[in-house]
Each structure stands twice: as C-alpha cells, then as structure tokens.
XYZ file of C-alpha atoms in Angstrom:
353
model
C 166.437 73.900 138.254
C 168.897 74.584 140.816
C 168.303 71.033 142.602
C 172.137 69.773 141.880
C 174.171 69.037 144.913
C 177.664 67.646 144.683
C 178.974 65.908 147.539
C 182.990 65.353 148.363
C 184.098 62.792 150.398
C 187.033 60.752 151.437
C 186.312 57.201 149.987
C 186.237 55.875 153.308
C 183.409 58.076 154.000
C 181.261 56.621 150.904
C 178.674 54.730 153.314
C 177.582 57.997 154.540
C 177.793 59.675 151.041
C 175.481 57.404 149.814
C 172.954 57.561 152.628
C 173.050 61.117 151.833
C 172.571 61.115 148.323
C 169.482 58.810 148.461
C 167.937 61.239 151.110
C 168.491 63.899 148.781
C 167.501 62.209 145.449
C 163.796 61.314 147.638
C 163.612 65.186 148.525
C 163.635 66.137 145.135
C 166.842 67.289 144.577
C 169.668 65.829 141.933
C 172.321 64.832 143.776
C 176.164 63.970 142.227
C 178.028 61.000 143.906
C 181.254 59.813 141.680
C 180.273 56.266 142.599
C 176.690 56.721 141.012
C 177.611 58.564 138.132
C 180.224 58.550 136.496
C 179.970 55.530 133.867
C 182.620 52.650 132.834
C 185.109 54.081 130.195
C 184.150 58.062 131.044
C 187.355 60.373 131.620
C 186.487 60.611 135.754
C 188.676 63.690 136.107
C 186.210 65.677 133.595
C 183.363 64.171 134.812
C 183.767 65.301 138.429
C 185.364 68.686 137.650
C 181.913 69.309 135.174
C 179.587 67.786 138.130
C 181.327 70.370 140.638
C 181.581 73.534 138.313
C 177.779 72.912 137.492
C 176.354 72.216 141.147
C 174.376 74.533 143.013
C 175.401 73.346 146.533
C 178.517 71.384 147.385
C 178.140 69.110 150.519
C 181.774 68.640 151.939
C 181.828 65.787 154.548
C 184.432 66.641 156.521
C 185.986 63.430 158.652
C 189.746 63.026 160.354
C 190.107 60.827 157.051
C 189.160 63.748 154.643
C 190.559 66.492 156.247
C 194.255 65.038 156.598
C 194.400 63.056 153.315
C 196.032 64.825 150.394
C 194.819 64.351 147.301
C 191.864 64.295 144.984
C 189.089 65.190 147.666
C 191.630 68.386 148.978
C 191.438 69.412 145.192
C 187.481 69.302 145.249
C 187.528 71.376 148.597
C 189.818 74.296 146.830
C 187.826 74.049 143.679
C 184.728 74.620 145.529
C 185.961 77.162 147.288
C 187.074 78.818 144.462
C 183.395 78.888 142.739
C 182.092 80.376 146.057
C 183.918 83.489 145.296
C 181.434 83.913 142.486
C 178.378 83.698 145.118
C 177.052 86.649 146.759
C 178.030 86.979 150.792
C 174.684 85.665 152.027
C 174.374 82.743 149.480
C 174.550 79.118 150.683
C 176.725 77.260 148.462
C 179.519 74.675 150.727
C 177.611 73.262 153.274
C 180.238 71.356 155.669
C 179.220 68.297 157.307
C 181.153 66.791 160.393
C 181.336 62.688 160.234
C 183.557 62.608 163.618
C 185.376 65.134 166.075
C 187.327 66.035 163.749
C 188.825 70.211 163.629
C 187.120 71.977 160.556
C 190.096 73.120 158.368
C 191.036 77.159 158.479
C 190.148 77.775 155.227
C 186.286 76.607 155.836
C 186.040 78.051 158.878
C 183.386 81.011 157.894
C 180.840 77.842 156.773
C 178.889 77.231 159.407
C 178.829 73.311 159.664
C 176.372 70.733 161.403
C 177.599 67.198 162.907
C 175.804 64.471 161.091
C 174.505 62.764 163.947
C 172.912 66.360 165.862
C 169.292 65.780 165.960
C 167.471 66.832 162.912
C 171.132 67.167 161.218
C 169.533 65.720 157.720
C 166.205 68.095 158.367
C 168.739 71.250 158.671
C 170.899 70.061 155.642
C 167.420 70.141 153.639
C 166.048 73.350 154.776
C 169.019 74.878 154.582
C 168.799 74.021 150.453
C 165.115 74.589 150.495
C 166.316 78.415 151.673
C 168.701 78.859 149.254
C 166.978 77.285 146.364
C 163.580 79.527 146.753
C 165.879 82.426 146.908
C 167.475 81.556 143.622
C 163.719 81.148 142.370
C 162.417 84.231 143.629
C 164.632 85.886 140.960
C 162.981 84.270 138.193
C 159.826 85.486 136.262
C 156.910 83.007 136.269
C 157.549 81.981 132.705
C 161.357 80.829 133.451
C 159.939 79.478 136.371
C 159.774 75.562 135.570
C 156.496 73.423 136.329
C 158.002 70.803 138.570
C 159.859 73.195 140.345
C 158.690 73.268 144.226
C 160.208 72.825 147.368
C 158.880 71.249 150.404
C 157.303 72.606 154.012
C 156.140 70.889 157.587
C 153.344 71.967 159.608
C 154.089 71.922 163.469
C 151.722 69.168 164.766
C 150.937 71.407 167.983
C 149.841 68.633 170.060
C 150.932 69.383 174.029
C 152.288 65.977 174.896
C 154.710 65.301 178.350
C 157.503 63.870 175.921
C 158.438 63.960 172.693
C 157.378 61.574 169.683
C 158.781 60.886 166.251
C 156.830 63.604 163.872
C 157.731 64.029 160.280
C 155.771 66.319 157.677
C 156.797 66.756 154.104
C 154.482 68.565 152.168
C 155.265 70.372 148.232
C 155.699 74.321 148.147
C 154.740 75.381 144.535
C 155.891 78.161 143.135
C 154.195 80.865 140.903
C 154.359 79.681 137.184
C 152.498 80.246 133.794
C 150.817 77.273 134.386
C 149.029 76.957 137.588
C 148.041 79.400 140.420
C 150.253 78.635 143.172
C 149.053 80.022 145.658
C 145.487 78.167 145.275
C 147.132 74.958 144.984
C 149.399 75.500 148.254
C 146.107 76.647 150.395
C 144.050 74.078 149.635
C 147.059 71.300 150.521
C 148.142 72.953 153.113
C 144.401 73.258 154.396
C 144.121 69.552 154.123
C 146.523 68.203 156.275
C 145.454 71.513 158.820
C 142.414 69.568 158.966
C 143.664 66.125 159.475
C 146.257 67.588 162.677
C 142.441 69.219 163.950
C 140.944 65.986 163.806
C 144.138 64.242 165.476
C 144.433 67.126 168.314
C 140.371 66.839 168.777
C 141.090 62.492 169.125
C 144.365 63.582 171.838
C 142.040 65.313 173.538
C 139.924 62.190 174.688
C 142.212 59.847 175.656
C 143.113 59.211 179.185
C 145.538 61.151 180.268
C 147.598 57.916 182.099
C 147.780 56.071 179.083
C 149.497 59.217 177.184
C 151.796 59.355 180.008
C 152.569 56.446 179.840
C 152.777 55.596 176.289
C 153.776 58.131 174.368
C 157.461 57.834 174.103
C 155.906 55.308 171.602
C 153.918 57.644 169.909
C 153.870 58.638 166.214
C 152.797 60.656 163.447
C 154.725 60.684 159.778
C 153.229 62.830 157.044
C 153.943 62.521 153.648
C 152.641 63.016 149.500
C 153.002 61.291 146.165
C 152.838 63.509 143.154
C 150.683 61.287 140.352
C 150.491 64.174 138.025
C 151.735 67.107 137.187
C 151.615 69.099 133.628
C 150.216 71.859 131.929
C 146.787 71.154 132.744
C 146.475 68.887 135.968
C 147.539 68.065 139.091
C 146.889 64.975 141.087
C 148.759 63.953 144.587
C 148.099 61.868 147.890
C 148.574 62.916 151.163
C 149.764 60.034 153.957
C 149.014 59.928 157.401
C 150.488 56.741 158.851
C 150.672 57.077 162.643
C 150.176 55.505 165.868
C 148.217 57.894 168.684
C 146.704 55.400 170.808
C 144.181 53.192 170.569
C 144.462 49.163 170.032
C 146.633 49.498 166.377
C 148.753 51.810 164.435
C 146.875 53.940 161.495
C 146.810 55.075 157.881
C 144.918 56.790 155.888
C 145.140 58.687 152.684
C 143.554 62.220 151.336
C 143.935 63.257 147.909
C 143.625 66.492 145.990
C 143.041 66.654 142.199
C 143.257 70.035 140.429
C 143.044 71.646 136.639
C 144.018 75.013 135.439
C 142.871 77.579 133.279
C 140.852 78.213 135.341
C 142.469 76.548 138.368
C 139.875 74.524 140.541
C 139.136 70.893 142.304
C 138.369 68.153 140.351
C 136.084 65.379 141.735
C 135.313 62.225 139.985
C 132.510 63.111 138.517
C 134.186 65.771 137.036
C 136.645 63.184 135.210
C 134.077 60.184 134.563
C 131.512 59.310 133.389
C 129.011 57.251 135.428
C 125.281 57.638 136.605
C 125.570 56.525 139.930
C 128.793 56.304 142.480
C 127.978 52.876 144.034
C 127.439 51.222 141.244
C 129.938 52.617 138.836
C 132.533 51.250 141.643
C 130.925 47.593 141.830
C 131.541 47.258 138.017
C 135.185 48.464 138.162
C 135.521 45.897 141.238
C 134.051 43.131 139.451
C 135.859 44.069 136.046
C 139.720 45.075 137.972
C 139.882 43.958 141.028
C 140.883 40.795 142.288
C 138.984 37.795 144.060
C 140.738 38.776 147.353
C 139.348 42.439 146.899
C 136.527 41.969 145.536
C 135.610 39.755 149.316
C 137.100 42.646 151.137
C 135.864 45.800 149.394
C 132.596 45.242 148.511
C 131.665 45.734 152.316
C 133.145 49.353 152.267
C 131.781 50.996 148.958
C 128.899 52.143 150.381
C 130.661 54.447 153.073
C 132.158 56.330 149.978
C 131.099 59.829 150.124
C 130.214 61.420 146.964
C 132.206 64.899 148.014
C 134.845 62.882 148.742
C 136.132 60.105 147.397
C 140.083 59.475 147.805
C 141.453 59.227 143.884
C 144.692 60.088 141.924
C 145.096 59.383 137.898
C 148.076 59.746 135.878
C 148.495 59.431 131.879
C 146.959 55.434 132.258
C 145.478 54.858 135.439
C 142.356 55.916 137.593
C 143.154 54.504 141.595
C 140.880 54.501 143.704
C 141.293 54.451 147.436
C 139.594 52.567 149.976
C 142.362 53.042 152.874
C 140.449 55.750 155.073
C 137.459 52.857 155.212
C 139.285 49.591 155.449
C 141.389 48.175 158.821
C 145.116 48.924 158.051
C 145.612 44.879 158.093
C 143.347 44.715 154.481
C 145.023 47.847 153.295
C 146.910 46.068 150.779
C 143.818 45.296 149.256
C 142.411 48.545 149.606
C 143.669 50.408 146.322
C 141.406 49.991 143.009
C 143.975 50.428 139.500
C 141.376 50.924 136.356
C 143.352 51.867 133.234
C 142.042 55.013 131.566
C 141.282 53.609 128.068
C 138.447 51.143 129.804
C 136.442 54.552 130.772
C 134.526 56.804 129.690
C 135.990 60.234 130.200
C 134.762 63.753 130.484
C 137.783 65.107 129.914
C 140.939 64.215 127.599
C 143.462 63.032 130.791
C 146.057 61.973 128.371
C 147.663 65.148 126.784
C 150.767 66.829 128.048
C-alpha cells in the first residue's frame, strides 16, 4: 500500500533506471520500470499509461537526453504532471532527479530536485518516500492499515571520530495495526541496536587515539534486518552488524528479536520448543542437521550460548539458529544451524497464517 513508484526515463538513461529500481525494490517499495515489466505480446502503451495513473510517486530522471528528446518520455512528464493536480500542495508525488548538468525544464521547476551523484542523493530519494508514504498512512484506521506495511528509520551512530566513515542503518518502522502493537515492537528493536551502538561507543572509547587517527578513513559500520516472519500472530527478524572499528579483522554479528501477539510479548526458545536442557537439545540438532564441517567447528561454541539469549529466527519450515556472535567471522559460514520445523517438538502451532 502506497509503495508504487514509476520511474521515466530517456532509454539512454536505462543503466541508471535500473540501478534505481533495484534500490527501491530492496527498500521495500514496488517499483515500475517498462523494461522489467511490461511482458512479450502486452499492448506497452496501456501498460505504461496504467503503471503511471496507478503510482504513488513518479521518479523523473531528468538528463540533456530526456529533457530535449520529444516523444514518449515528454508524454510521461505531462501525464504526470497532470495527476499532480489531483495531490494536495504539500504532497510529494514527481520527484525530479538530475543525471547531468542539465537545466530542469520550466514546467518542473516548483519540484525541488536532487543530482544523483550529491552525497546521500539515493538516502534523500528514500526518505523523501518514507515522508510521504507515512503521511498517506497516518490517514488510515488501524484495520485498513495492512500488516506488512512499515517503513524504515536510522539511528545516528554518535561516535566523535576526526573524519568521517561509511555508516549505514536501516531498521523497519511499524505502524499501528489490528494485529500487533506497534509501538512495543518498534521499542524493543529500536532498543536493540541502541544497545549494540553503546557497546561500540564504550569499545571507541579504548582504543588508542593514534591508531583512530590514523585509520579511520577506513572505518565502518553497516546496519541492517531480515524479516523471517511476519503474520497475524508472529514476528521474527535479524538485526546485522557487519563493521570494521579497529582491531586485527573486520566484524559481524547478528541479534534477533522474536515476538507474538495477543498479547504482544518476546518469545525465547523455550517458549517455541520443546527440550529439557539448552546444551544438549543443540548437540542433537548438530549431530542430526548439521554438517561434518560444522559439526568440527560448532561444537566448541555451544556452550557460550546463553539461555536469555540465544540468536534464532523461524519461518513457516525452519528453526535457524545462530552461532555468528560466538564464532571468528572466517567460520561464519558455518555458523548458522537450519532444523526444519516438522523434526521438533513444538509448544506452539508456528505454521498457521
């Protein structure tokens, strides 16, 4: 609901189009791209006028090509303009994007546009449709309101470093629904990774000075999530730290959050399987799932598992287990344990919708 973004362009500009949509499509957002949808046989001139009549944002990438060639991408341009006359004043709707030097045309002149290669010029484009979209949203009642409808946020890392250093943080914005409180689910994710950039200013607070100086143009710290689940009654996801601080290697680790509603609290494994005791429960499912390779690297690390906190996700047919926040990043590929539901003995029926 309100994720579909068209995007005009001059067919010479297509390389960037496509860059575009795939950045968009990861975000969670449906973009339209002629190239990547319209199918062999379809009438093309329908197709596109439905796609653009139907979008909530139109991306116009505006280049000395598209601006100066008559034609089908000049007809987009009026259409859309013509379908922003139906949007109220402070609505974002055409978002114009400069590919070159090129002199925005007259008649989009009110848009204000970004050059694609401004820093952060894809990181504006998205919260510029995160902005609109939550307004849209805010307008709905929780029951209209659809499940998988969220947007995404960043946390500022607040680290005081002499330079800058590539930071990225992604993390889902729920909104209220029927289903789930969102506000409890936000908290606690939000809390998570608060507690993870502690940790990380706490470990920038011990390193020698010299070496930050000195190395931290190199620095980096890129956050991330996977949703695993998501229905009426549970949610599963992973958080991702992979970053490089200091210290002899780069690192990863993983933190996960597993939730059910009605009433909405944390799950914890014990709360999903059945087992008498942690350790042991984990050998079997090593010696029964896992591999020879992890079965030699993992069995070292199961007894560092925590009880309180043990890294999992689950979906409809798999339990995973993660290892990652024990395990040197070179093993991590090991580090991951897949058992299929049906092998287990569950507390609680994990495979309704």
């Amino acid at each position: 609901m309100f994720k579909q973004v068209f995007i005009s362009h001059a067919k010479e500009d297509y390389i960037v189009a496509e860059e575009l949509y795939d950045y968009l499509h990861q975000n969670n957002y449906s973009p339209w791209l002629d190239k990547k949808k319209i199918k062999v046989g379809e009438n093309w001139d329908f197709e596109i006028n439905n796609a653009l009549k139907n979008s909530t944002f139109v991306i116009l990438l505006l280049s000395s090509i598209s601006i100066n060639k008559r034609g089908y991408v000049q007809k987009e341009f009026n259409k859309a303009l013509r379908y922003a006359e139906e949007k109220l004043i402070d609505d974002i709707y055409i978002i114009p994007i400069l590919l070159d030097k090129c002199e925005v045309p007259e008649h989009l002149g009110k848009y204000q546009w970004i050059e694609i290669d401004e820093n952060n010029a894809i990181e504006e484009i998205l919260f510029s449709l995160n902005k609109q979209r939550e307004k849209y949203l805010s307008t709905l009642s929780k029951e209209e309101r659809d499940i998988n409808n969220y947007t995404t946020i960043s946390i500022e890392h607040g680290l005081k470093l002499p330079h800058e250093f590539d930071y990225t943080c992604e993390l889902p914005l729920f909104y209220e629904n029927k289903y789930f409180d969102a506000t409890f689910i936000n908290t606690f994710i939000q809390q998570k990774v608060l507690e993870k950039i502690s940790d990380i200013r706490s470990w920038m607070i011990e390193i020698d000075d010299e070496f930050v100086n000195e190395n931290c143009e190199n620095f980096y710290l890129n956050i991330w999530f996977n949703i695993d689940q998501l229905n009426e009654k549970f949610m599963s996801l992973s958080i991702i730290y992979d970053s490089y601080l200091g210290g002899a290697h780069p690192n990863t680790s993983i933190s996960t959050l597993n939730f059910t509603f009605s009433p909405n609290r944390i799950l914890q494994l014990d709360d999903l399987v059945q087992y008498n005791e942690l350790h042991e429960f984990i050998y079997e499912q090593l010696s029964i799932h896992g591999d020879e390779e992890q079965k030699d690297a993992l069995q070292d690390y199961i007894e560092d598992l925590m009880y309180d906190n043990i890294d999992f996700t689950f979906n409809n047919e798999i339990l995973e287990i993660y290892f990652t926040n024990y395990v040197p990043r070179v093993i991590m590929a090991l580090a991951t344990l897949e058992i299929p539901l049906k092998d287990l003995e569950l507390r609680m029926n994990l495979f309704n919708t």
